Amino acid sequence: MLSWVRKYSRSWFVALAIGAIAIVFIFWGVGGFKSGRFQEVASVNGTPILLSTFIRQYNETLKEYQERTQGELSEEAVKKLHLKEQTLNRLIDEVLVQQGARRAEITVSTPELQEWIRRQPYFQEDGQFSERRYLGLLARIRLSPAQFEEQERQSLLLQKFIQSLTAFAKVSDGELQEYFRLAREKVAVQYLALPVESFLARQHPGDAEIAAYYQEHPGEFHLPERVKVRYILFRPQDFLAKAEVSPQEVEEYLKDHEKELGRPLTIRVREIFLALPPKPSFKARRQLEEKAWNLLQQVKGGADFAELVQKFSQDEASRKQGGDRGDIRRGQNPGTWDKVAFALSPGEVGLAVTPKGFHLIKLEEVKEYDLAVGKKGQALATRKLREEKARRLAREAAQQARGEMAAAPFGEVAKKFGLTPKETPLFTLATPLPDLGKSQLFQETAFGLQPQEISRVVELPAGFALLQCLEHLPAAEPPLEEVQDRVRQAVARQMARKQAGEEAAKLLQRLKQGEPLSRVAAQAALPLHTSSLFTRGQGFLHQPQAEPLTSAAFQLSAQHPYPPKPISWQNKYYLLAFKSRQAPSPEEFQKEQEKLRGEVLQYKRQLIFDAWLAGERQRAKIKIYEIPS
């Protein structure tokens, strides 16, 4: 539910951040696409989902994941995340909610819509709605006011429907106390860990076992599609000497880029900081992200920023000052923090993600500007113009070389341009390349070539490349002789895991029969460890992803000090023994009661919405024609 509210409240802002979203056809061939009618991807109770809508939503989803990972996503990663299926399911859910809102006769009046838009900080100057800023921002994302207002009307409509659907959710005092106990209760355990690796040296699989394993696990040794190319790279820096810039060009550049050359140098901000736990699991990170977006929407909806600081910020020093972090200069914080904070206008709020956590940043004022004027401005403009010209010259040289390769060999043309071709090893789509690293476009281009075929000019961050395919091998199942050592290692690991599990079970049985834990540990030559107290959220050894061990630890007690069986996690078998349990105090409950009530209420609303949506999906007539591939 939170992701719904977040999606609709920020959809236009995502478009602003990445420019007008072009409909691109990178991962699918539209020419061969077939559908029920008019290029529909699916229909929901007769309402069509068009291909153009699917592609636009896919691009937005892809951009969100790139923002989270702070980099590109390879095609392999896209497939692993099932982004296309996620996109289609999201659109189906959207249609179901729209249909539910219509049945409930929920509407959004024009005054409601106008008030909603006026409150958005993006459209305000000095705390007041600015029509000039409003029209200017819409022009940047190529939306007319009518289109934008219809989009926002739908956003409000869906939010009102979801709120009405979940309005009856209540939290009793008993539920709240139980939630608090589960969230704050702590346990400590003693434990032994048997590494599977320590049993490897004892394993000596025979030929029959190796052959049988290979037959039972053919996909494990599958060789993916591979390609080998040679390439030349036209680097812009090699053309800088030829990139001449006139004083007139510098002057025109300074006029055209006046705002870009002057930037905030020192700012004053308020911040709500939500800290990530050490080595957070995907689930923990996602939950914290949802919480951050929820707080951002509350601020955008008019909530008092200082009050939210007091309730939620985990930075003790700034929280005492209402979130005020004082004067901050560029470079004092991680680059992702600076990128958000220094792009805000006074009064605006943004969300930055750093390795430490999520930062809701409200810009109070710009204290000092770094103005690139005089000689400094001229030098900067000259450098940028030369870099642009050098890149253009590099591109032109690459295009010229590509044209000459129609009549001359690849190597001869490279030599004419003073370049020595480089040769890659055989690589897969996921293989980082020497000198190039993980370059998605380079690799995708290479895999589109047949032997001896020469690519088009490929634009990379480092320059402009031309590739010639030397070898292109299809995916294959290798004969056992080629992978025998790998299979032997796999069989040995399987045997070691089995032996480690059996040994751990024997040790656990001795503990259950009453032998002291210290004696069992000493005789098995295993170190006896004691954990500190930890909550369910912190996880065993403060590792939230260690859910099997955490769950087992909280089921232990003085009466039942050992789990029913050893627990396998990260290539080790663990034997846990109960040490102590600490219940949260009533004073803690009183202090956090209201904050917890909000969290539990939101969770219950999420369950209600999820249940409603699941029911609607079961009853709906959903036709999926084809997911572009």
XYZ file of C-alpha atoms in Angstrom:
629
model
C 0.000 0.000 0.000
C 2.811 2.403 0.855
C 4.429 1.692 -2.496
C 1.156 2.664 -4.171
C 0.950 5.992 -2.414
C 4.627 6.592 -3.082
C 4.312 5.678 -6.760
C 1.484 8.055 -7.493
C 2.823 10.925 -5.483
C 6.202 10.873 -7.203
C 5.490 9.661 -10.760
C 5.718 13.138 -12.299
C 8.806 13.905 -10.214
C 10.571 10.814 -11.550
C 9.887 12.089 -15.060
C 11.372 15.455 -14.093
C 14.452 13.812 -12.648
C 15.245 11.747 -15.739
C 13.874 14.102 -18.384
C 10.926 13.387 -20.625
C 10.664 9.587 -20.620
C 11.251 8.414 -24.153
C 9.633 5.164 -25.224
C 12.599 2.924 -25.913
C 12.743 -0.559 -27.381
C 15.991 -1.902 -25.985
C 15.005 -5.278 -24.604
C 12.253 -6.304 -26.993
C 11.500 -6.273 -30.704
C 8.259 -4.371 -31.133
C 7.966 -5.174 -34.822
C 7.150 -8.804 -34.075
C 4.871 -8.088 -31.134
C 1.429 -9.670 -31.278
C -1.527 -8.934 -29.046
C -5.259 -9.177 -28.826
C -5.810 -5.778 -30.422
C -4.166 -2.405 -30.837
C -0.902 -3.693 -29.329
C -2.346 -4.537 -25.918
C -0.186 -6.342 -23.401
C -3.170 -7.440 -21.302
C -6.738 -6.573 -20.339
C -8.417 -6.482 -16.921
C -12.189 -6.934 -16.873
C -12.204 -5.564 -20.412
C -9.936 -2.578 -19.657
C -6.866 -2.728 -21.931
C -3.257 -2.242 -20.849
C -1.463 -0.856 -23.896
C 2.086 -1.634 -24.956
C 3.022 2.055 -24.763
C 1.826 2.180 -21.139
C 3.770 -0.973 -20.332
C 7.011 0.396 -21.812
C 6.649 3.742 -20.034
C 6.043 2.002 -16.688
C 8.905 -0.442 -17.335
C 11.331 2.435 -17.926
C 10.234 4.042 -14.648
C 10.642 0.757 -12.730
C 14.078 0.232 -14.278
C 15.091 3.756 -13.299
C 13.969 3.170 -9.692
C 16.173 0.058 -9.416
C 19.109 1.927 -10.953
C 18.673 4.679 -8.361
C 18.672 2.124 -5.547
C 21.745 0.288 -6.809
C 23.403 3.553 -7.927
C 24.424 2.086 -11.272
C 23.383 0.231 -14.398
C 21.454 -3.031 -14.377
C 22.655 -5.710 -16.765
C 20.161 -7.634 -18.877
C 20.933 -10.674 -16.736
C 20.074 -8.720 -13.562
C 16.862 -7.464 -15.162
C 15.829 -11.039 -15.910
C 16.742 -12.201 -12.403
C 14.610 -9.436 -10.862
C 11.696 -10.279 -13.208
C 11.236 -6.553 -13.870
C 8.903 -7.108 -16.818
C 6.630 -9.364 -14.775
C 6.768 -6.846 -11.904
C 5.778 -4.062 -14.300
C 2.813 -5.959 -15.727
C 1.572 -7.004 -12.278
C 1.836 -3.398 -11.111
C -0.271 -2.199 -14.058
C -2.876 -4.926 -13.469
C -3.115 -3.909 -9.799
C -3.452 -0.274 -10.844
C -6.417 -1.055 -13.087
C -8.071 -3.130 -10.333
C -7.752 -0.252 -7.849
C -9.110 2.234 -10.395
C -12.088 -0.029 -11.009
C -12.619 -0.407 -7.246
C -12.584 3.377 -6.798
C -15.232 3.774 -9.504
C -17.467 1.149 -7.874
C -17.121 2.969 -4.542
C -18.110 6.220 -6.312
C -15.073 8.040 -4.928
C -14.299 11.292 -6.720
C -11.836 14.170 -6.471
C -13.286 17.651 -6.762
C -11.493 20.443 -8.613
C -10.952 22.471 -5.401
C -9.391 19.381 -3.750
C -7.060 18.932 -6.713
C -6.084 22.608 -6.791
C -5.313 22.638 -3.075
C -3.230 19.468 -3.424
C -1.121 20.978 -6.216
C -0.694 24.290 -4.376
C 0.760 22.429 -1.373
C 3.508 20.692 -3.372
C 6.870 22.276 -2.420
C 8.167 21.816 -5.978
C 5.763 24.511 -7.170
C 6.427 26.998 -4.362
C 8.668 30.021 -4.047
C 9.155 31.544 -0.598
C 6.507 29.186 0.752
C 3.839 30.274 -1.756
C 2.498 28.591 -4.886
C 4.151 30.033 -8.013
C 2.335 29.684 -11.316
C 5.554 30.575 -13.146
C 7.445 27.730 -11.441
C 4.495 25.374 -11.964
C 4.307 25.961 -15.719
C 8.099 25.935 -16.062
C 8.516 22.547 -14.389
C 5.716 21.007 -16.454
C 7.312 22.342 -19.638
C 10.580 20.616 -18.660
C 8.867 17.212 -18.466
C 6.768 17.918 -21.570
C 3.413 17.730 -19.838
C 0.576 20.147 -20.368
C -1.228 21.408 -17.229
C -4.305 19.418 -18.298
C -2.285 16.173 -18.597
C -0.530 16.716 -15.292
C -3.712 17.623 -13.446
C -5.461 14.514 -14.757
C -2.527 12.417 -13.575
C -2.656 14.026 -10.128
C -6.441 13.607 -10.005
C -5.941 9.869 -10.512
C -3.264 9.853 -7.837
C -5.564 11.514 -5.311
C -8.455 9.282 -6.330
C -6.450 6.134 -5.647
C -5.116 7.461 -2.351
C -8.652 8.314 -1.194
C -9.891 4.866 -2.198
C -7.063 3.054 -0.388
C -7.647 5.180 2.711
C -11.390 4.443 2.654
C -10.726 0.745 2.102
C -8.431 0.504 5.132
C -10.113 3.090 7.364
C -11.645 0.488 9.689
C -8.219 -0.845 10.741
C -7.759 -0.456 14.501
C -5.027 -1.409 16.956
C -6.005 -2.700 20.387
C -3.840 -2.171 23.459
C -3.238 -5.928 23.640
C -2.032 -6.055 20.034
C 0.237 -3.099 20.655
C 1.805 -4.665 23.744
C 2.376 -7.961 21.928
C 3.945 -6.150 18.980
C 6.168 -4.214 21.378
C 7.228 -7.411 23.146
C 8.092 -9.118 19.855
C 9.988 -6.060 18.629
C 11.956 -5.327 21.820
C 12.401 -8.684 23.548
C 16.044 -9.863 23.575
C 17.747 -13.231 23.923
C 21.343 -14.384 24.249
C 22.611 -17.845 23.312
C 25.718 -19.951 23.447
C 26.608 -21.790 20.266
C 28.958 -24.118 18.423
C 29.587 -23.839 14.684
C 30.730 -26.756 12.505
C 32.133 -25.448 9.183
C 31.328 -27.721 6.252
C 34.744 -26.805 4.801
C 36.494 -28.613 7.637
C 35.047 -31.916 6.380
C 36.127 -31.445 2.747
C 39.598 -32.996 3.058
C 38.012 -36.255 4.235
C 35.977 -36.702 1.041
C 37.232 -38.867 -1.836
C 34.396 -39.368 -4.335
C 34.778 -42.235 -6.831
C 34.226 -42.173 -10.584
C 30.755 -43.687 -10.257
C 29.671 -41.009 -7.775
C 31.059 -38.252 -10.027
C 29.264 -39.622 -13.091
C 25.996 -39.991 -11.186
C 26.158 -36.426 -9.841
C 26.875 -35.067 -13.323
C 23.836 -36.895 -14.710
C 21.605 -35.630 -11.883
C 22.798 -31.996 -12.066
C 23.413 -31.178 -15.744
C 22.402 -27.508 -15.470
C 24.986 -26.889 -12.746
C 27.827 -27.202 -15.262
C 26.097 -25.514 -18.170
C 28.363 -23.282 -20.244
C 26.578 -20.005 -21.089
C 26.784 -18.272 -24.454
C 30.235 -16.705 -24.884
C 31.845 -14.345 -27.319
C 35.351 -13.102 -28.125
C 35.997 -9.788 -29.907
C 38.745 -7.384 -30.812
C 38.083 -3.697 -30.618
C 39.537 -0.226 -30.997
C 38.618 2.720 -28.808
C 38.635 6.358 -29.901
C 39.179 8.235 -26.637
C 38.145 11.916 -26.450
C 41.261 12.853 -24.461
C 43.379 11.849 -27.475
C 41.651 14.582 -29.504
C 42.008 17.426 -26.983
C 45.015 18.900 -28.813
C 42.875 19.346 -31.940
C 39.905 20.827 -30.046
C 40.446 24.566 -30.467
C 38.086 27.054 -28.798
C 37.676 30.727 -29.735
C 37.113 33.577 -27.226
C 33.696 34.180 -28.827
C 32.649 30.577 -28.175
C 33.740 30.908 -24.531
C 31.700 34.087 -24.136
C 28.584 32.495 -25.639
C 29.011 29.425 -23.430
C 29.228 31.591 -20.305
C 25.989 33.350 -21.271
C 24.156 30.092 -22.004
C 25.352 28.293 -18.854
C 25.364 31.065 -16.290
C 23.269 29.111 -13.786
C 25.246 25.909 -14.219
C 28.528 27.702 -13.554
C 27.270 29.165 -10.293
C 26.241 26.615 -7.684
C 25.459 26.459 -3.959
C 28.638 25.999 -1.978
C 27.319 26.204 1.598
C 23.776 25.344 2.673
C 21.805 24.930 5.895
C 19.517 21.919 6.126
C 17.312 19.992 8.495
C 17.423 16.211 8.280
C 15.573 13.078 9.361
C 18.068 10.195 9.389
C 17.001 6.532 9.249
C 19.997 4.259 9.862
C 20.528 0.955 8.040
C 21.588 -1.976 10.241
C 25.009 -3.548 9.576
C 24.842 -5.808 6.492
C 21.080 -5.277 6.005
C 18.999 -7.914 4.262
C 16.992 -6.949 1.186
C 13.822 -7.193 3.300
C 15.193 -4.895 6.030
C 16.414 -2.382 3.469
C 13.065 -2.411 1.658
C 11.140 -1.880 4.907
C 13.313 1.094 5.822
C 12.944 2.490 2.303
C 9.138 2.257 2.574
C 9.307 4.076 5.898
C 11.471 6.831 4.373
C 9.082 7.331 1.454
C 6.120 7.375 3.834
C 7.769 10.149 5.875
C 8.557 12.059 2.676
C 4.907 11.945 1.648
C 3.845 13.109 5.111
C 6.137 16.133 4.757
C 4.814 16.853 1.276
C 1.303 16.564 2.656
C 1.972 19.326 5.175
C 3.248 17.430 8.230
C 5.531 19.393 10.553
C 9.131 18.460 9.703
C 10.454 19.252 13.185
C 7.858 16.976 14.806
C 8.784 14.105 12.498
C 12.446 14.695 13.390
C 11.676 14.215 17.074
C 9.709 11.005 16.428
C 11.854 9.268 13.847
C 15.356 10.702 13.334
C 18.165 8.451 14.578
C 20.859 11.128 14.587
C 20.922 12.150 18.244
C 22.957 15.344 17.764
C 20.770 16.956 15.098
C 17.515 15.631 16.580
C 17.998 17.814 19.650
C 18.157 20.818 17.281
C 14.974 19.922 15.390
C 17.042 18.181 12.708
C 19.183 21.285 12.053
C 22.617 20.216 10.842
C 23.951 23.745 10.570
C 26.088 25.018 7.705
C 27.296 22.313 5.317
C 29.780 22.688 2.476
C 30.110 20.491 -0.580
C 32.235 17.421 0.008
C 31.478 17.016 3.721
C 28.966 14.226 2.994
C 28.826 11.313 0.524
C 28.301 12.234 -3.115
C 24.734 10.866 -3.200
C 23.826 13.125 -0.248
C 25.358 16.200 -1.916
C 23.641 15.405 -5.208
C 20.202 15.621 -3.573
C 20.803 18.356 -0.993
C 22.566 20.848 -3.272
C 19.917 20.430 -6.003
C 17.044 21.516 -3.702
C 15.479 24.959 -3.581
C 14.818 26.551 -0.168
C 11.778 24.872 1.405
C 12.053 21.734 -0.741
C 12.528 18.259 0.734
C 14.425 15.402 -0.923
C 15.429 11.832 -0.093
C 19.065 10.731 -0.339
C 20.461 7.220 0.118
C 23.973 6.642 1.453
C 25.710 3.503 2.765
C 24.674 4.631 6.273
C 20.936 4.861 5.564
C 18.148 7.125 4.301
C 18.279 10.911 4.696
C 15.192 13.144 4.371
C 16.726 16.543 3.694
C 14.923 19.877 3.916
C 16.855 22.841 2.521
C 16.454 25.874 4.771
C 18.687 28.345 2.917
C 21.653 28.712 0.600
C 24.348 30.493 2.585
C 27.093 30.850 -0.028
C 27.390 30.421 -3.783
C 30.438 29.220 -5.676
C 30.329 31.649 -8.577
C 32.503 30.706 -11.521
C 33.248 34.214 -12.762
C 36.210 35.993 -14.313
C 39.224 33.867 -15.157
C 37.848 30.896 -13.231
C 34.629 30.938 -15.267
C 36.490 31.366 -18.541
C 38.818 28.482 -17.707
C 35.892 26.243 -16.787
C 33.976 27.173 -19.945
C 37.080 26.623 -22.082
C 37.676 23.203 -20.537
C 34.071 22.098 -21.036
C 33.999 23.349 -24.639
C 37.253 21.557 -25.434
C 35.942 18.342 -23.876
C 32.733 18.588 -25.927
C 34.683 19.248 -29.145
C 37.154 16.439 -28.378
C 34.294 14.005 -27.848
C 32.697 15.125 -31.115
C 36.022 14.690 -32.969
C 36.448 11.209 -31.449
C 32.954 10.249 -32.604
C 33.602 11.551 -36.123
C 36.889 9.649 -36.329
C 35.163 6.426 -35.205
C 32.419 6.897 -37.809
C 35.017 7.541 -40.519
C 36.924 4.402 -39.521
C 33.714 2.369 -39.599
C 33.043 3.556 -43.140
C 36.528 2.578 -44.333
C 36.157 -0.920 -42.865
C 33.672 -1.731 -45.611
C 36.616 -1.907 -48.036
C 39.671 -2.573 -45.836
C 40.531 -5.052 -43.041
C 39.872 -4.081 -39.424
C 43.561 -4.103 -38.481
C 44.669 -1.940 -41.407
C 42.078 0.724 -40.661
C 43.047 0.709 -36.984
C 46.713 1.188 -37.929
C 45.808 4.101 -40.217
C 44.215 5.877 -37.244
C 47.197 5.129 -35.010
C 45.380 2.513 -32.920
C 46.304 -1.030 -31.897
C 43.318 -3.400 -31.615
C 42.781 -5.053 -28.233
C 41.470 -8.584 -27.926
C 39.144 -9.856 -25.200
C 39.089 -13.390 -23.809
C 35.902 -15.407 -24.267
C 33.343 -13.714 -21.987
C 29.709 -13.959 -20.956
C 27.202 -11.149 -20.513
C 28.071 -11.045 -16.816
C 31.875 -11.110 -17.179
C 33.827 -7.909 -16.340
C 36.324 -7.162 -19.108
C 39.980 -6.124 -18.804
C 40.305 -2.334 -19.284
C 36.527 -1.932 -19.655
C 35.060 -3.489 -16.512
C 31.334 -4.228 -16.644
C 30.151 -2.348 -19.733
C 26.595 -3.407 -20.534
C 26.361 -1.727 -23.938
C 29.748 -3.099 -25.082
C 28.765 -6.623 -24.047
C 25.277 -6.465 -25.559
C 26.777 -5.210 -28.829
C 29.361 -8.004 -28.829
C 26.695 -10.663 -28.330
C 24.745 -9.290 -31.299
C 27.631 -9.971 -33.708
C 28.443 -13.000 -35.809
C 32.070 -14.080 -36.456
C 34.005 -11.449 -38.480
C 31.073 -9.012 -38.343
C 31.973 -5.420 -37.397
C 29.730 -3.401 -35.076
C 28.334 0.071 -35.456
C 30.057 2.819 -33.463
C 29.379 2.116 -29.771
C 29.416 5.088 -27.404
C 30.972 4.264 -24.037
C 31.963 6.496 -21.101
C 35.608 6.020 -22.115
C 35.032 6.883 -25.790
C 33.742 5.388 -29.050
C 34.399 1.736 -29.828
C 34.340 -0.458 -32.931
C 34.124 -4.210 -32.329
C 34.855 -7.191 -34.576
C 33.603 -10.599 -33.507
C 36.315 -13.282 -33.512
C 34.395 -16.164 -31.951
C 30.773 -16.634 -30.866
C 29.991 -19.846 -29.002
C 26.417 -20.882 -28.196
C 25.366 -22.107 -24.771
C 26.252 -25.772 -24.342
C 26.412 -28.735 -21.987
C 30.110 -29.740 -21.770
C 31.131 -33.411 -21.741
C 32.023 -34.779 -18.330
C 35.721 -34.997 -19.260
C 35.921 -31.179 -19.611
C 34.406 -30.413 -16.213
C 35.419 -33.480 -14.206
C 37.370 -31.469 -11.608
C 34.412 -29.123 -11.041
C 32.056 -32.093 -10.655
C 34.456 -33.810 -8.223
C 34.523 -30.645 -6.075
C 30.728 -30.435 -6.129
C 30.376 -34.077 -5.040
C 32.945 -33.547 -2.289
C 31.045 -30.492 -1.010
C 27.803 -32.474 -1.006
C 29.455 -35.326 0.935
C 31.082 -32.878 3.362
C 27.756 -31.155 4.012
C 26.108 -34.497 4.754
C 28.910 -35.575 7.101
C 28.912 -32.198 8.897
C 25.152 -32.428 9.398
C 25.426 -35.953 10.806
C 28.227 -34.910 13.181
C 26.225 -31.890 14.363
C 23.190 -34.116 14.998
C 25.304 -36.463 17.153
C 26.629 -33.549 19.222
C 23.105 -32.189 19.707
C 21.889 -35.592 20.874
C 24.636 -35.655 23.520
C 23.510 -32.216 24.738
C 19.899 -33.350 24.988
C 21.017 -36.350 27.025
C 22.480 -33.981 29.604
C 26.172 -33.666 28.771
C 27.525 -30.184 29.564
C 27.932 -27.907 26.575
C 31.534 -27.053 27.541
C 32.541 -30.735 27.572
C 30.895 -31.449 24.204
C 32.640 -28.415 22.707
C 36.041 -29.388 24.124
C 35.842 -33.013 22.968
C 34.787 -31.909 19.469
C 37.634 -29.330 19.423
C 35.121 -26.568 18.703
C 35.278 -23.087 20.266
C 32.305 -22.257 22.485
C 30.838 -18.825 21.641
C 28.402 -16.624 23.534
C 26.298 -14.046 21.729
C 25.302 -10.684 23.122
C 21.623 -9.949 23.682
C 19.811 -9.296 20.400
C 16.282 -8.526 19.231
C 14.393 -10.217 16.413
C 15.041 -7.196 14.231
C 18.779 -7.150 14.964
C 19.121 -10.862 14.304
C 21.534 -13.527 15.521
C 25.018 -11.940 15.862
C 23.319 -8.723 14.689
C 22.846 -10.156 11.207
C 19.190 -9.570 10.182
C 19.541 -11.990 7.272
C 20.293 -14.890 9.645
C 16.570 -15.577 10.041
C 16.776 -19.387 10.621
C 19.151 -18.862 13.565
C 17.230 -15.880 14.948
C 13.915 -17.725 14.810
C 15.399 -20.792 16.494
C 17.026 -18.695 19.240
C 13.716 -17.063 20.241
C 12.042 -20.459 20.567
C 14.530 -21.535 23.236
C 13.966 -21.262 26.993
C 15.404 -22.541 30.251
C 12.991 -25.509 30.012
C 13.834 -26.182 26.340
C 17.437 -24.980 25.955
C 18.223 -26.672 22.605
C 16.523 -26.585 19.175
C 15.087 -29.812 17.695
C 17.895 -30.077 15.137
C 21.119 -28.336 14.060
C 20.597 -25.231 11.938
C 22.370 -24.912 8.610
C 23.351 -21.397 7.584
C 26.095 -20.013 5.345
C 27.960 -23.314 4.980
C 28.019 -24.060 8.697
C 25.925 -26.149 11.090
C 25.047 -24.363 14.326
C 24.170 -25.830 17.724
C 22.386 -23.236 19.881
C 21.937 -23.291 23.644
C 19.702 -20.918 25.586
C 21.535 -18.459 27.842
C 19.168 -15.637 28.868
C 16.109 -13.632 27.880
C 15.385 -9.955 28.576
C 11.853 -8.551 28.418
C 11.324 -4.878 27.516
C 10.389 -2.555 30.369
C 6.950 -0.922 30.805
C 8.718 2.464 30.769
C 10.048 1.757 27.275
C 6.544 0.833 26.152
C 5.067 4.080 27.454
C 7.790 6.086 25.756
C 7.327 4.479 22.304
C 3.628 3.629 22.459
C 2.328 6.215 19.991
C 5.107 5.671 17.471
C 4.496 1.922 17.597
C 0.760 2.388 17.248
C 1.328 4.178 13.957
C 3.629 1.407 12.710
C 1.206 -1.374 13.650
C -1.742 0.518 12.171
C 0.127 0.967 8.905
C 1.012 -2.730 8.889
C -2.627 -3.749 9.415
C -3.735 -1.403 6.650
C -1.179 -3.027 4.379
C -2.594 -6.478 5.183
C -6.153 -5.290 4.482
C -5.175 -3.759 1.163
C -3.152 -6.831 0.134
C -6.089 -9.120 0.990
C -8.514 -6.932 -0.985
C -6.181 -6.854 -3.978
C -5.680 -10.642 -3.876
C -9.466 -11.129 -3.840
C -9.918 -8.746 -6.758
C -7.285 -10.632 -8.747
C -9.092 -13.934 -8.161
C -12.444 -12.527 -9.280
C -11.144 -10.474 -12.200
C -11.051 -11.598 -15.832
C -7.415 -10.979 -16.651
C -6.098 -11.749 -20.133
C -2.349 -11.555 -20.748
C -1.601 -11.510 -24.458
C 2.188 -11.353 -24.409
C 4.948 -9.917 -22.223
C 7.551 -8.340 -24.551
C 10.741 -10.376 -24.525
